[in-house]
Coordinates of C-alpha atoms in Angstrom, one line a residue:
M1 CA -16.4 -30.6 -21.9
M2 CA -16.1 -27.7 -18.6
D3 CA -16.5 -24.0 -20.0
M4 CA -13.7 -22.5 -18.7
A5 CA -15.3 -18.7 -18.6
V6 CA -18.0 -19.7 -16.0
T7 CA -17.3 -18.0 -13.2
K8 CA -17.7 -18.7 -9.4
K9 CA -20.8 -18.1 -7.8
E10 CA -20.2 -16.3 -4.5
P11 CA -22.8 -13.8 -2.4
R12 CA -21.2 -10.1 -2.9
S13 CA -21.0 -9.1 1.0
K14 CA -20.3 -5.7 2.0
F15 CA -17.0 -6.8 3.1
Y16 CA -16.0 -8.4 -0.4
E17 CA -17.1 -5.3 -2.2
L18 CA -14.7 -3.2 0.0
L19 CA -11.7 -6.1 -0.7
Q20 CA -12.3 -5.8 -4.1
A21 CA -11.9 -2.2 -3.6
Q22 CA -9.0 -2.0 -1.5
I23 CA -7.6 -4.2 -4.6
H24 CA -7.7 -1.4 -6.6
N25 CA -6.6 1.4 -3.7
E26 CA -3.8 -0.7 -3.6
F27 CA -2.6 -1.1 -6.9
N28 CA -3.3 2.9 -6.7
A29 CA -1.1 3.3 -4.0
A30 CA 1.7 1.5 -5.6
Q31 CA 1.3 3.4 -9.1
Q32 CA 1.7 6.9 -6.9
Y33 CA 4.5 5.8 -5.3
I34 CA 6.2 4.7 -8.4
A35 CA 5.0 8.3 -9.6
L36 CA 7.6 9.4 -6.3
A37 CA 10.1 7.6 -7.1
V38 CA 10.2 8.6 -10.4
W39 CA 10.3 12.1 -9.3
F40 CA 13.1 11.6 -6.8
D41 CA 15.0 10.3 -8.9
N42 CA 14.2 13.3 -11.7
E43 CA 15.9 14.9 -9.2
D44 CA 19.0 12.9 -8.5
L45 CA 17.8 12.4 -4.8
P46 CA 18.6 8.3 -5.1
Q47 CA 17.7 7.7 -1.2
L48 CA 14.2 8.8 -1.5
A49 CA 14.0 7.2 -4.9
K50 CA 15.2 4.2 -3.7
H51 CA 12.8 4.1 -0.7
F52 CA 9.5 5.1 -2.7
Y53 CA 10.6 2.4 -5.3
Q54 CA 10.5 0.1 -2.0
Q55 CA 7.1 1.2 -1.0
S56 CA 5.8 0.5 -4.1
V57 CA 7.0 -3.1 -4.6
E58 CA 5.2 -3.6 -0.9
E59 CA 1.7 -2.3 -2.2
R60 CA 1.9 -4.2 -4.9
N61 CA 2.6 -7.2 -3.2
H62 CA -0.5 -6.4 -0.5
A63 CA -3.0 -6.1 -3.4
M64 CA -1.6 -9.2 -4.7
A65 CA -2.1 -11.0 -1.1
L66 CA -5.3 -9.5 -1.1
V67 CA -6.0 -11.5 -4.5
Q68 CA -4.6 -14.6 -3.3
Y69 CA -7.5 -14.2 0.1
M70 CA -10.0 -13.6 -2.7
L71 CA -8.8 -17.1 -4.9
D72 CA -8.2 -18.9 -1.2
R73 CA -12.2 -18.2 0.0
D74 CA -13.0 -18.7 -3.9
H75 CA -15.0 -15.6 -4.5
H76 CA -14.2 -14.1 -8.5
V77 CA -11.3 -11.6 -8.5
E78 CA -11.5 -8.7 -10.8
I79 CA -8.0 -7.3 -11.5
P80 CA -8.9 -3.3 -11.9
G81 CA -6.8 -0.2 -13.8
T82 CA -5.6 2.5 -11.5
S83 CA -6.7 6.0 -11.7
E84 CA -4.8 9.1 -11.8
V85 CA -1.6 9.4 -9.9
R86 CA 0.1 13.0 -9.3
N87 CA 3.4 13.6 -10.9
E88 CA 4.3 17.4 -10.9
F89 CA 5.5 18.4 -7.7
S90 CA 7.3 21.8 -7.0
A91 CA 9.5 20.3 -3.6
P92 CA 9.9 17.1 -2.4
I93 CA 8.1 17.8 1.2
E94 CA 4.7 17.7 -1.3
L95 CA 5.7 14.0 -2.0
I96 CA 6.3 12.7 1.8
E97 CA 3.1 15.0 2.6
L98 CA 0.8 12.8 -0.1
A99 CA 2.1 9.5 0.9
L100 CA 1.6 10.0 4.0
E101 CA -1.9 11.0 3.7
Q102 CA -2.6 8.1 1.2
E103 CA -1.1 5.8 4.0
K104 CA -4.0 7.5 6.4
E105 CA -6.6 6.9 3.7
V106 CA -5.2 3.1 3.4
A107 CA -5.3 2.7 7.0
A108 CA -9.4 4.2 7.2
D109 CA -10.1 1.5 4.3
I110 CA -8.7 -1.4 6.3
S111 CA -10.6 -0.7 9.3
A112 CA -13.9 -0.2 7.8
M113 CA -13.2 -4.1 5.9
A114 CA -12.3 -5.0 9.3
R115 CA -16.1 -3.7 10.6
A116 CA -17.8 -4.9 7.9
A117 CA -15.9 -8.6 8.2
R118 CA -17.5 -8.1 12.2
A119 CA -20.6 -7.0 11.3
E120 CA -21.3 -10.0 8.7
E121 CA -19.9 -12.2 11.7
D122 CA -17.2 -13.3 9.0
Y123 CA -14.8 -14.1 11.4
I124 CA -11.7 -16.1 8.9
S125 CA -11.8 -12.3 7.0
E126 CA -11.5 -10.5 10.1
Q127 CA -8.5 -12.3 11.5
F128 CA -7.0 -11.7 7.4
T129 CA -7.3 -7.6 8.2
Q130 CA -5.5 -7.7 11.5
W131 CA -2.3 -8.1 9.1
F132 CA -2.8 -5.3 7.0
L133 CA -4.1 -3.2 9.8
K134 CA -0.7 -4.0 12.2
E135 CA 1.3 -2.8 8.5
Q136 CA -0.5 0.4 8.4
V137 CA 0.2 1.8 12.0
E138 CA 4.0 1.0 11.0
E139 CA 3.4 2.7 7.7
I140 CA 1.8 5.7 8.8
S141 CA 4.8 6.0 12.0
Q142 CA 7.2 5.4 9.7
M143 CA 6.0 7.6 6.7
S144 CA 5.2 10.5 9.7
T145 CA 9.0 10.4 10.9
L146 CA 10.1 10.8 7.3
L147 CA 7.8 14.0 7.0
T148 CA 9.4 15.2 10.7
V149 CA 12.7 14.7 8.9
A150 CA 11.9 16.8 6.0
R151 CA 10.4 19.1 7.6
R152 CA 13.4 19.8 10.0
A153 CA 15.6 19.5 6.9
G154 CA 14.0 22.4 5.3
E155 CA 15.5 23.4 2.0
N156 CA 18.7 20.8 2.1
V157 CA 17.3 17.8 1.3
Y158 CA 20.3 16.0 1.2
E159 CA 20.0 16.3 5.0
I160 CA 16.8 13.5 4.0
E161 CA 19.2 11.6 1.6
K162 CA 21.5 11.0 4.7
F163 CA 18.7 9.9 6.8
L164 CA 17.3 7.3 4.4
H165 CA 20.9 5.6 4.0
R166 CA 21.5 5.9 7.7
E167 CA 18.8 4.5 9.7
S168 CA 16.3 1.8 8.3
V169 CA 13.1 3.3 7.5
G170 CA 10.2 1.4 5.6
D171 CA 10.5 -1.9 3.8
S172 CA 14.1 -3.4 4.2
G173 CA 13.4 -6.1 1.1
A174 CA 12.7 -8.9 4.4
A175 CA 9.9 -10.9 3.9
D176 CA 7.5 -10.6 6.9
A177 CA 7.0 -14.2 7.9
A178 CA 3.6 -13.2 8.9
M179 CA 2.4 -11.5 6.0
P180 CA -0.2 -13.1 4.0
P181 CA 0.3 -15.3 0.9
V182 CA 1.1 -13.0 -2.2
A183 CA -0.9 -14.3 -5.7
G184 CA 2.4 -15.3 -7.5
G185 CA 4.9 -14.5 -4.9
A186 CA 5.5 -11.8 -3.0
L187 CA 8.6 -9.4 -5.3

């Protein structure tokens, strides 16, 4: 009888170390976006809350796509806990600035993964990172636009609400056919 506790053995390359760390980063981003959404919900700003709830689901799906890739490549996956998230803010612009900074950090992390894959001549993994790099360009652009709108709105946060209600910003809920497969299916 096989021992089910036996874990898969694989070499831990720099790429796979970064990939495992990125699973943590994506889950942490999802939790941070939930915290932002709840803050906006508490402030009776439903469009901003909806936007960040959707962002949270998107980040969760990204984490699970990374998990699926590791499973597909026969690598052991560890599902990490998340770090502390920030919950205290004094103005909506702080939350959007935090979100933009978070997206820039994720872009740098994904770039580091792509560099590691290339350096290791792991072209399959390098190709895998390409969708995530493209996604980060979109995420940073959209969050930058939202920050610009928030700065122009100043104290009138309802202008941001009107903008989000009127414009398609972020995940529209439609599945991206080019997105890598998501473990358990995308939400």
